[in-house]
Amino acid sequence: MTTGTARHDRIETIFNPTQIADRVNALAFEIAALQLDGLLVVAILKGSFVFAADLIRALHVAGLAPEVEFMTLSSYRKGLTSSGQVHIVRDMEGDVRDRNVLLVDDILESGRTLAFAKDLLSARGAKSVRTCVLLNKTVKRAVQIGADFKAFDCPNVFVVGYGMDAGHRFRELPFVGRLVQGA
Ligand code: IMP
Ligand code: MG
């Protein structure tokens, strides 16, 4: 494993920018192959904003013209672990009725966030709801849900960067890394 920059030397790189770009581009072509009419990308904030920004541009290259919406969800985290209940901090603006939706999130861990969002948009009348995550962590799954599309399986460590934070920090890093405690 390589390390981050000197400024961020407590962070060890897990997925570097080139690896991320390669997977994001490949995912976009997998998604395009479904030939979904009028695709609506719903990015779950805050963690997925960098991934979603890269993904929609890769979708363009793959020949799609998705619309994009944002929904801020919170799962009442205490420190680094999720406590369970998901709630809507800020809802999306548009209507999902009869739309083919692609939900985009940073990490699938317990599954509660993605299951909540999927159920919500289905209940609102979406024609289809598919899920796309940057990282899949399997160890703490509490709800039976898998991602239709995932860039990487991720080790069971707390990760930051590429939009993901620890206490509001590190979202700006162009790679995914793990916090190295006490380093
Ligand atoms: P789930 O509801 O347990 O699947 O949690 C998913 C959400 O928890 C993700 O959207 C992230 O915002 C957050 N999360 C889970 N693991 C990490 C991590 O390692 N770093 C940063 N955020 C995380
Ligand atoms: Mg999140």
PDB file of N, CA and C in Angstrom, residues 52-141:
ATOM      1  N   ALA A  52     -20.577  10.709  -7.671  1.00  0.00           N
ATOM      2  CA  ALA A  52     -21.681  10.997  -8.590  1.00  0.00           C
ATOM      3  C   ALA A  52     -21.231  11.953  -9.696  1.00  0.00           C
ATOM      4  N   ALA A  53     -20.411  12.925  -9.330  1.00  0.00           N
ATOM      5  CA  ALA A  53     -19.935  13.904 -10.326  1.00  0.00           C
ATOM      6  C   ALA A  53     -19.096  13.210 -11.394  1.00  0.00           C
ATOM      7  N   ASP A  54     -18.241  12.289 -10.976  1.00  0.00           N
ATOM      8  CA  ASP A  54     -17.441  11.547 -11.961  1.00  0.00           C
ATOM      9  C   ASP A  54     -18.314  10.577 -12.751  1.00  0.00           C
ATOM     10  N   LEU A  55     -19.255   9.928 -12.046  1.00  0.00           N
ATOM     11  CA  LEU A  55     -20.093   8.924 -12.716  1.00  0.00           C
ATOM     12  C   LEU A  55     -20.973   9.538 -13.807  1.00  0.00           C
ATOM     13  N   ILE A  56     -21.570  10.689 -13.545  1.00  0.00           N
ATOM     14  CA  ILE A  56     -22.461  11.254 -14.578  1.00  0.00           C
ATOM     15  C   ILE A  56     -21.669  11.676 -15.820  1.00  0.00           C
ATOM     16  N   ARG A  57     -20.429  12.106 -15.613  1.00  0.00           N
ATOM     17  CA  ARG A  57     -19.618  12.457 -16.786  1.00  0.00           C
ATOM     18  C   ARG A  57     -19.190  11.205 -17.544  1.00  0.00           C
ATOM     19  N   ALA A  58     -18.950  10.133 -16.796  1.00  0.00           N
ATOM     20  CA  ALA A  58     -18.644   8.856 -17.461  1.00  0.00           C
ATOM     21  C   ALA A  58     -19.884   8.330 -18.175  1.00  0.00           C
ATOM     22  N   LEU A  59     -21.060   8.565 -17.615  1.00  0.00           N
ATOM     23  CA  LEU A  59     -22.304   8.153 -18.282  1.00  0.00           C
ATOM     24  C   LEU A  59     -22.479   8.906 -19.597  1.00  0.00           C
ATOM     25  N   HIS A  60     -22.101  10.165 -19.584  1.00  0.00           N
ATOM     26  CA  HIS A  60     -22.147  10.945 -20.833  1.00  0.00           C
ATOM     27  C   HIS A  60     -21.251  10.301 -21.894  1.00  0.00           C
ATOM     28  N   VAL A  61     -20.046   9.955 -21.499  1.00  0.00           N
ATOM     29  CA  VAL A  61     -19.113   9.316 -22.441  1.00  0.00           C
ATOM     30  C   VAL A  61     -19.692   7.995 -22.941  1.00  0.00           C
ATOM     31  N   ALA A  62     -20.452   7.322 -22.051  1.00  0.00           N
ATOM     32  CA  ALA A  62     -21.059   6.035 -22.438  1.00  0.00           C
ATOM     33  C   ALA A  62     -22.352   6.230 -23.234  1.00  0.00           C
ATOM     34  N   GLY A  63     -22.690   7.482 -23.517  1.00  0.00           N
ATOM     35  CA  GLY A  63     -23.807   7.745 -24.420  1.00  0.00           C
ATOM     36  C   GLY A  63     -25.123   8.105 -23.753  1.00  0.00           C
ATOM     37  N   LEU A  64     -25.131   8.270 -22.428  1.00  0.00           N
ATOM     38  CA  LEU A  64     -26.381   8.594 -21.728  1.00  0.00           C
ATOM     39  C   LEU A  64     -26.478  10.090 -21.440  1.00  0.00           C
ATOM     40  N   ALA A  65     -27.712  10.533 -21.184  1.00  0.00           N
ATOM     41  CA  ALA A  65     -27.966  11.919 -20.797  1.00  0.00           C
ATOM     42  C   ALA A  65     -28.845  11.916 -19.549  1.00  0.00           C
ATOM     43  N   PRO A  66     -28.274  11.515 -18.403  1.00  0.00           N
ATOM     44  CA  PRO A  66     -29.099  11.378 -17.194  1.00  0.00           C
ATOM     45  C   PRO A  66     -29.496  12.734 -16.621  1.00  0.00           C
ATOM     46  N   GLU A  67     -30.669  12.759 -15.969  1.00  0.00           N
ATOM     47  CA  GLU A  67     -30.982  13.892 -15.096  1.00  0.00           C
ATOM     48  C   GLU A  67     -30.393  13.565 -13.733  1.00  0.00           C
ATOM     49  N   VAL A  68     -30.174  14.596 -12.923  1.00  0.00           N
ATOM     50  CA  VAL A  68     -29.514  14.379 -11.633  1.00  0.00           C
ATOM     51  C   VAL A  68     -30.276  15.077 -10.516  1.00  0.00           C
ATOM     52  N   GLU A  69     -30.493  14.359  -9.436  1.00  0.00           N
ATOM     53  CA  GLU A  69     -31.121  14.916  -8.236  1.00  0.00           C
ATOM     54  C   GLU A  69     -30.264  14.554  -7.033  1.00  0.00           C
ATOM     55  N   PHE A  70     -30.497  15.252  -5.936  1.00  0.00           N
ATOM     56  CA  PHE A  70     -29.737  14.996  -4.713  1.00  0.00           C
ATOM     57  C   PHE A  70     -30.681  14.846  -3.533  1.00  0.00           C
ATOM     58  N   MET A  71     -30.330  13.945  -2.643  1.00  0.00           N
ATOM     59  CA  MET A  71     -31.118  13.773  -1.425  1.00  0.00           C
ATOM     60  C   MET A  71     -30.122  13.584  -0.278  1.00  0.00           C
ATOM     61  N   THR A  72     -30.296  14.376   0.768  1.00  0.00           N
ATOM     62  CA  THR A  72     -29.384  14.235   1.903  1.00  0.00           C
ATOM     63  C   THR A  72     -30.014  13.342   2.952  1.00  0.00           C
ATOM     64  N   LEU A  73     -29.361  12.232   3.234  1.00  0.00           N
ATOM     65  CA  LEU A  73     -29.841  11.295   4.248  1.00  0.00           C
ATOM     66  C   LEU A  73     -28.823  11.232   5.377  1.00  0.00           C
ATOM     67  N   SER A  74     -29.344  10.958   6.566  1.00  0.00           N
ATOM     68  CA  SER A  74     -28.448  10.802   7.702  1.00  0.00           C
ATOM     69  C   SER A  74     -28.825   9.537   8.442  1.00  0.00           C
ATOM     70  N   SER A  75     -27.809   8.826   8.929  1.00  0.00           N
ATOM     71  CA  SER A  75     -28.106   7.596   9.641  1.00  0.00           C
ATOM     72  C   SER A  75     -27.680   7.683  11.106  1.00  0.00           C
ATOM     73  N   TYR A  76     -27.831   8.883  11.676  1.00  0.00           N
ATOM     74  CA  TYR A  76     -27.539   9.093  13.101  1.00  0.00           C
ATOM     75  C   TYR A  76     -26.279   8.383  13.551  1.00  0.00           C
ATOM     76  N   ARG A  77     -25.191   8.811  12.979  1.00  0.00           N
ATOM     77  CA  ARG A  77     -23.926   8.179  13.358  1.00  0.00           C
ATOM     78  C   ARG A  77     -23.456   8.709  14.693  1.00  0.00           C
ATOM     79  N   LYS A  78     -22.925   7.815  15.484  1.00  0.00           N
ATOM     80  CA  LYS A  78     -22.229   8.235  16.706  1.00  0.00           C
ATOM     81  C   LYS A  78     -20.780   7.861  16.487  1.00  0.00           C
ATOM     82  N   GLY A  79     -19.923   8.858  16.362  1.00  0.00           N
ATOM     83  CA  GLY A  79     -18.529   8.555  16.061  1.00  0.00           C
ATOM     84  C   GLY A  79     -18.437   7.888  14.711  1.00  0.00           C
ATOM     85  N   LEU A  80     -17.798   6.765  14.648  1.00  0.00           N
ATOM     86  CA  LEU A  80     -17.540   6.123  13.369  1.00  0.00           C
ATOM     87  C   LEU A  80     -18.519   4.999  13.053  1.00  0.00           C
ATOM     88  N   THR A  81     -19.484   4.740  13.930  1.00  0.00           N
ATOM     89  CA  THR A  81     -20.414   3.644  13.658  1.00  0.00           C
ATOM     90  C   THR A  81     -21.850   4.146  13.501  1.00  0.00           C
ATOM     91  N   SER A  82     -22.603   3.434  12.700  1.00  0.00           N
ATOM     92  CA  SER A  82     -23.983   3.808  12.414  1.00  0.00           C
ATOM     93  C   SER A  82     -24.902   3.208  13.465  1.00  0.00           C
ATOM     94  N   SER A  83     -25.868   4.015  13.918  1.00  0.00           N
ATOM     95  CA  SER A  83     -26.735   3.536  14.997  1.00  0.00           C
ATOM     96  C   SER A  83     -28.027   2.920  14.484  1.00  0.00           C
ATOM     97  N   GLY A  84     -28.348   3.138  13.223  1.00  0.00           N
ATOM     98  CA  GLY A  84     -29.543   2.464  12.739  1.00  0.00           C
ATOM     99  C   GLY A  84     -30.513   3.325  11.972  1.00  0.00           C
ATOM    100  N   GLN A  85     -31.233   4.207  12.663  1.00  0.00           N
ATOM    101  CA  GLN A  85     -32.318   4.959  12.033  1.00  0.00           C
ATOM    102  C   GLN A  85     -31.848   5.903  10.935  1.00  0.00           C
ATOM    103  N   VAL A  86     -32.511   5.824   9.783  1.00  0.00           N
ATOM    104  CA  VAL A  86     -32.178   6.732   8.686  1.00  0.00           C
ATOM    105  C   VAL A  86     -33.252   7.809   8.592  1.00  0.00           C
ATOM    106  N   HIS A  87     -32.862   9.038   8.385  1.00  0.00           N
ATOM    107  CA  HIS A  87     -33.875  10.067   8.147  1.00  0.00           C
ATOM    108  C   HIS A  87     -33.458  11.014   7.030  1.00  0.00           C
ATOM    109  N   ILE A  88     -34.477  11.714   6.502  1.00  0.00           N
ATOM    110  CA  ILE A  88     -34.228  12.644   5.394  1.00  0.00           C
ATOM    111  C   ILE A  88     -33.835  14.000   5.965  1.00  0.00           C
ATOM    112  N   VAL A  89     -32.639  14.442   5.646  1.00  0.00           N
ATOM    113  CA  VAL A  89     -32.192  15.772   6.057  1.00  0.00           C
ATOM    114  C   VAL A  89     -32.684  16.807   5.045  1.00  0.00           C
ATOM    115  N   ARG A  90     -32.521  16.480   3.752  1.00  0.00           N
ATOM    116  CA  ARG A  90     -33.062  17.339   2.692  1.00  0.00           C
ATOM    117  C   ARG A  90     -33.518  16.459   1.542  1.00  0.00           C
ATOM    118  N   ASP A  91     -34.756  16.641   1.180  1.00  0.00           N
ATOM    119  CA  ASP A  91     -35.347  15.778   0.153  1.00  0.00           C
ATOM    120  C   ASP A  91     -34.953  16.259  -1.241  1.00  0.00           C
ATOM    121  N   MET A  92     -35.107  15.371  -2.223  1.00  0.00           N
ATOM    122  CA  MET A  92     -34.894  15.762  -3.609  1.00  0.00           C
ATOM    123  C   MET A  92     -36.066  16.631  -4.072  1.00  0.00           C
ATOM    124  N   GLU A  93     -35.851  17.352  -5.162  1.00  0.00           N
ATOM    125  CA  GLU A  93     -36.892  18.275  -5.621  1.00  0.00           C
ATOM    126  C   GLU A  93     -37.837  17.652  -6.639  1.00  0.00           C
ATOM    127  N   GLY A  94     -37.298  16.837  -7.510  1.00  0.00           N
ATOM    128  CA  GLY A  94     -38.100  16.336  -8.625  1.00  0.00           C
ATOM    129  C   GLY A  94     -38.995  15.169  -8.257  1.00  0.00           C
ATOM    130  N   ASP A  95     -39.805  14.776  -9.234  1.00  0.00           N
ATOM    131  CA  ASP A  95     -40.749  13.681  -9.087  1.00  0.00           C
ATOM    132  C   ASP A  95     -40.116  12.406  -9.652  1.00  0.00           C
ATOM    133  N   VAL A  96     -40.263  11.306  -8.946  1.00  0.00           N
ATOM    134  CA  VAL A  96     -39.680  10.057  -9.459  1.00  0.00           C
ATOM    135  C   VAL A  96     -40.717   9.138 -10.092  1.00  0.00           C
ATOM    136  N   ARG A  97     -41.983   9.579 -10.051  1.00  0.00           N
ATOM    137  CA  ARG A  97     -43.050   8.728 -10.588  1.00  0.00           C
ATOM    138  C   ARG A  97     -42.738   8.308 -12.029  1.00  0.00           C
ATOM    139  N   ASP A  98     -42.807   6.994 -12.268  1.00  0.00           N
ATOM    140  CA  ASP A  98     -42.579   6.415 -13.606  1.00  0.00           C
ATOM    141  C   ASP A  98     -41.174   6.648 -14.169  1.00  0.00           C
ATOM    142  N   ARG A  99     -40.241   6.975 -13.286  1.00  0.00           N
ATOM    143  CA  ARG A  99     -38.858   7.180 -13.747  1.00  0.00           C
ATOM    144  C   ARG A  99     -37.988   5.967 -13.452  1.00  0.00           C
ATOM    145  N   ASN A 100     -37.016   5.739 -14.311  1.00  0.00           N
ATOM    146  CA  ASN A 100     -35.969   4.761 -14.027  1.00  0.00           C
ATOM    147  C   ASN A 100     -34.887   5.456 -13.227  1.00  0.00           C
ATOM    148  N   VAL A 101     -34.744   5.034 -11.969  1.00  0.00           N
ATOM    149  CA  VAL A 101     -33.852   5.729 -11.046  1.00  0.00           C
ATOM    150  C   VAL A 101     -32.576   4.921 -10.810  1.00  0.00           C
ATOM    151  N   LEU A 102     -31.460   5.629 -10.771  1.00  0.00           N
ATOM    152  CA  LEU A 102     -30.208   5.032 -10.323  1.00  0.00           C
ATOM    153  C   LEU A 102     -29.784   5.756  -9.050  1.00  0.00           C
ATOM    154  N   LEU A 103     -29.886   5.043  -7.919  1.00  0.00           N
ATOM    155  CA  LEU A 103     -29.469   5.605  -6.638  1.00  0.00           C
ATOM    156  C   LEU A 103     -27.965   5.459  -6.516  1.00  0.00           C
ATOM    157  N   VAL A 104     -27.288   6.535  -6.174  1.00  0.00           N
ATOM    158  CA  VAL A 104     -25.832   6.500  -6.076  1.00  0.00           C
ATOM    159  C   VAL A 104     -25.407   6.839  -4.652  1.00  0.00           C
ATOM    160  N   ASP A 105     -24.629   5.953  -4.048  1.00  0.00           N
ATOM    161  CA  ASP A 105     -24.124   6.244  -2.706  1.00  0.00           C
ATOM    162  C   ASP A 105     -22.640   5.905  -2.626  1.00  0.00           C
ATOM    163  N   ASP A 106     -22.014   6.425  -1.593  1.00  0.00           N
ATOM    164  CA  ASP A 106     -20.579   6.168  -1.439  1.00  0.00           C
ATOM    165  C   ASP A 106     -20.302   4.752  -0.965  1.00  0.00           C
ATOM    166  N   ILE A 107     -20.934   4.372   0.157  1.00  0.00           N
ATOM    167  CA  ILE A 107     -20.624   3.078   0.762  1.00  0.00           C
ATOM    168  C   ILE A 107     -21.895   2.320   1.106  1.00  0.00           C
ATOM    169  N   LEU A 108     -21.897   1.053   0.815  1.00  0.00           N
ATOM    170  CA  LEU A 108     -22.954   0.157   1.284  1.00  0.00           C
ATOM    171  C   LEU A 108     -22.358  -0.626   2.448  1.00  0.00           C
ATOM    172  N   GLU A 109     -22.897  -0.367   3.654  1.00  0.00           N
ATOM    173  CA  GLU A 109     -22.329  -1.055   4.811  1.00  0.00           C
ATOM    174  C   GLU A 109     -23.409  -1.877   5.517  1.00  0.00           C
ATOM    175  N   SER A 110     -24.170  -1.253   6.423  1.00  0.00           N
ATOM    176  CA  SER A 110     -25.274  -2.010   7.044  1.00  0.00           C
ATOM    177  C   SER A 110     -26.378  -2.256   6.013  1.00  0.00           C
ATOM    178  N   GLY A 111     -26.457  -1.359   5.034  1.00  0.00           N
ATOM    179  CA  GLY A 111     -27.507  -1.437   4.020  1.00  0.00           C
ATOM    180  C   GLY A 111     -28.715  -0.590   4.360  1.00  0.00           C
ATOM    181  N   ARG A 112     -28.743  -0.016   5.547  1.00  0.00           N
ATOM    182  CA  ARG A 112     -29.945   0.728   5.971  1.00  0.00           C
ATOM    183  C   ARG A 112     -30.192   1.953   5.109  1.00  0.00           C
ATOM    184  N   THR A 113     -29.136   2.693   4.806  1.00  0.00           N
ATOM    185  CA  THR A 113     -29.303   3.923   4.020  1.00  0.00           C
ATOM    186  C   THR A 113     -29.865   3.611   2.632  1.00  0.00           C
ATOM    187  N   LEU A 114     -29.253   2.648   1.968  1.00  0.00           N
ATOM    188  CA  LEU A 114     -29.675   2.335   0.604  1.00  0.00           C
ATOM    189  C   LEU A 114     -31.061   1.690   0.591  1.00  0.00           C
ATOM    190  N   ALA A 115     -31.348   0.835   1.570  1.00  0.00           N
ATOM    191  CA  ALA A 115     -32.660   0.195   1.647  1.00  0.00           C
ATOM    192  C   ALA A 115     -33.742   1.245   1.898  1.00  0.00           C
ATOM    193  N   PHE A 116     -33.442   2.196   2.774  1.00  0.00           N
ATOM    194  CA  PHE A 116     -34.385   3.279   3.066  1.00  0.00           C
ATOM    195  C   PHE A 116     -34.675   4.080   1.792  1.00  0.00           C
ATOM    196  N   ALA A 117     -33.626   4.455   1.092  1.00  0.00           N
ATOM    197  CA  ALA A 117     -33.792   5.279  -0.116  1.00  0.00           C
ATOM    198  C   ALA A 117     -34.522   4.502  -1.204  1.00  0.00           C
ATOM    199  N   LYS A 118     -34.202   3.231  -1.346  1.00  0.00           N
ATOM    200  CA  LYS A 118     -34.822   2.418  -2.381  1.00  0.00           C
ATOM    201  C   LYS A 118     -36.322   2.252  -2.104  1.00  0.00           C
ATOM    202  N   ASP A 119     -36.655   1.947  -0.849  1.00  0.00           N
ATOM    203  CA  ASP A 119     -38.066   1.798  -0.469  1.00  0.00           C
ATOM    204  C   ASP A 119     -38.826   3.106  -0.675  1.00  0.00           C
ATOM    205  N   LEU A 120     -38.190   4.209  -0.303  1.00  0.00           N
ATOM    206  CA  LEU A 120     -38.837   5.518  -0.420  1.00  0.00           C
ATOM    207  C   LEU A 120     -39.173   5.842  -1.872  1.00  0.00           C
ATOM    208  N   LEU A 121     -38.206   5.651  -2.753  1.00  0.00           N
ATOM    209  CA  LEU A 121     -38.434   6.016  -4.156  1.00  0.00           C
ATOM    210  C   LEU A 121     -39.383   5.034  -4.845  1.00  0.00           C
ATOM    211  N   SER A 122     -39.346   3.782  -4.426  1.00  0.00           N
ATOM    212  CA  SER A 122     -40.317   2.816  -4.950  1.00  0.00           C
ATOM    213  C   SER A 122     -41.717   3.205  -4.511  1.00  0.00           C
ATOM    214  N   ALA A 123     -41.852   3.569  -3.227  1.00  0.00           N
ATOM    215  CA  ALA A 123     -43.161   3.963  -2.687  1.00  0.00           C
ATOM    216  C   ALA A 123     -43.693   5.217  -3.380  1.00  0.00           C
ATOM    217  N   ARG A 124     -42.770   6.044  -3.871  1.00  0.00           N
ATOM    218  CA  ARG A 124     -43.186   7.263  -4.582  1.00  0.00           C
ATOM    219  C   ARG A 124     -43.509   6.997  -6.052  1.00  0.00           C
ATOM    220  N   GLY A 125     -43.412   5.748  -6.450  1.00  0.00           N
ATOM    221  CA  GLY A 125     -43.881   5.400  -7.788  1.00  0.00           C
ATOM    222  C   GLY A 125     -42.830   5.326  -8.870  1.00  0.00           C
ATOM    223  N   ALA A 126     -41.545   5.204  -8.473  1.00  0.00           N
ATOM    224  CA  ALA A 126     -40.507   5.044  -9.494  1.00  0.00           C
ATOM    225  C   ALA A 126     -40.791   3.784 -10.309  1.00  0.00           C
ATOM    226  N   LYS A 127     -40.478   3.838 -11.594  1.00  0.00           N
ATOM    227  CA  LYS A 127     -40.696   2.677 -12.460  1.00  0.00           C
ATOM    228  C   LYS A 127     -39.695   1.576 -12.113  1.00  0.00           C
ATOM    229  N   SER A 128     -38.452   1.976 -11.856  1.00  0.00           N
ATOM    230  CA  SER A 128     -37.430   1.031 -11.412  1.00  0.00           C
ATOM    231  C   SER A 128     -36.430   1.788 -10.555  1.00  0.00           C
ATOM    232  N   VAL A 129     -35.843   1.088  -9.589  1.00  0.00           N
ATOM    233  CA  VAL A 129     -34.800   1.696  -8.763  1.00  0.00           C
ATOM    234  C   VAL A 129     -33.606   0.752  -8.725  1.00  0.00           C
ATOM    235  N   ARG A 130     -32.496   1.210  -9.280  1.00  0.00           N
ATOM    236  CA  ARG A 130     -31.262   0.436  -9.214  1.00  0.00           C
ATOM    237  C   ARG A 130     -30.272   1.172  -8.332  1.00  0.00           C
ATOM    238  N   THR A 131     -29.298   0.427  -7.830  1.00  0.00           N
ATOM    239  CA  THR A 131     -28.376   1.023  -6.871  1.00  0.00           C
ATOM    240  C   THR A 131     -26.937   0.893  -7.358  1.00  0.00           C
ATOM    241  N   CYS A 132     -26.173   1.931  -7.080  1.00  0.00           N
ATOM    242  CA  CYS A 132     -24.782   1.976  -7.524  1.00  0.00           C
ATOM    243  C   CYS A 132     -23.931   2.564  -6.399  1.00  0.00           C
ATOM    244  N   VAL A 133     -22.958   1.816  -5.939  1.00  0.00           N
ATOM    245  CA  VAL A 133     -22.113   2.321  -4.852  1.00  0.00           C
ATOM    246  C   VAL A 133     -20.643   2.281  -5.252  1.00  0.00           C
ATOM    247  N   LEU A 134     -19.909   3.198  -4.673  1.00  0.00           N
ATOM    248  CA  LEU A 134     -18.462   3.172  -4.880  1.00  0.00           C
ATOM    249  C   LEU A 134     -17.859   1.981  -4.149  1.00  0.00           C
ATOM    250  N   LEU A 135     -18.232   1.834  -2.878  1.00  0.00           N
ATOM    251  CA  LEU A 135     -17.610   0.801  -2.046  1.00  0.00           C
ATOM    252  C   LEU A 135     -18.646  -0.113  -1.418  1.00  0.00           C
ATOM    253  N   ASN A 136     -18.355  -1.391  -1.427  1.00  0.00           N
ATOM    254  CA  ASN A 136     -19.223  -2.377  -0.795  1.00  0.00           C
ATOM    255  C   ASN A 136     -18.463  -2.995   0.373  1.00  0.00           C
ATOM    256  N   LYS A 137     -19.019  -2.785   1.579  1.00  0.00           N
ATOM    257  CA  LYS A 137     -18.460  -3.445   2.772  1.00  0.00           C
ATOM    258  C   LYS A 137     -19.475  -4.489   3.203  1.00  0.00           C
ATOM    259  N   THR A 138     -19.047  -5.716   3.399  1.00  0.00           N
ATOM    260  CA  THR A 138     -20.026  -6.786   3.651  1.00  0.00           C
ATOM    261  C   THR A 138     -20.148  -7.179   5.127  1.00  0.00           C
ATOM    262  N   VAL A 139     -19.169  -6.823   5.927  1.00  0.00           N
ATOM    263  CA  VAL A 139     -19.098  -7.370   7.298  1.00  0.00           C
ATOM    264  C   VAL A 139     -20.261  -6.945   8.205  1.00  0.00           C
ATOM    265  N   LYS A 140     -20.696  -5.698   8.080  1.00  0.00           N
ATOM    266  CA  LYS A 140     -21.716  -5.197   9.015  1.00  0.00           C
ATOM    267  C   LYS A 140     -23.118  -5.136   8.422  1.00  0.00           C
ATOM    268  N   ARG A 141     -23.396  -5.895   7.385  1.00  0.00           N
ATOM    269  CA  ARG A 141     -24.711  -5.816   6.735  1.00  0.00           C
ATOM    270  C   ARG A 141     -25.811  -6.193   7.726  1.00  0.00           C
TER     271      ARG A 141
END
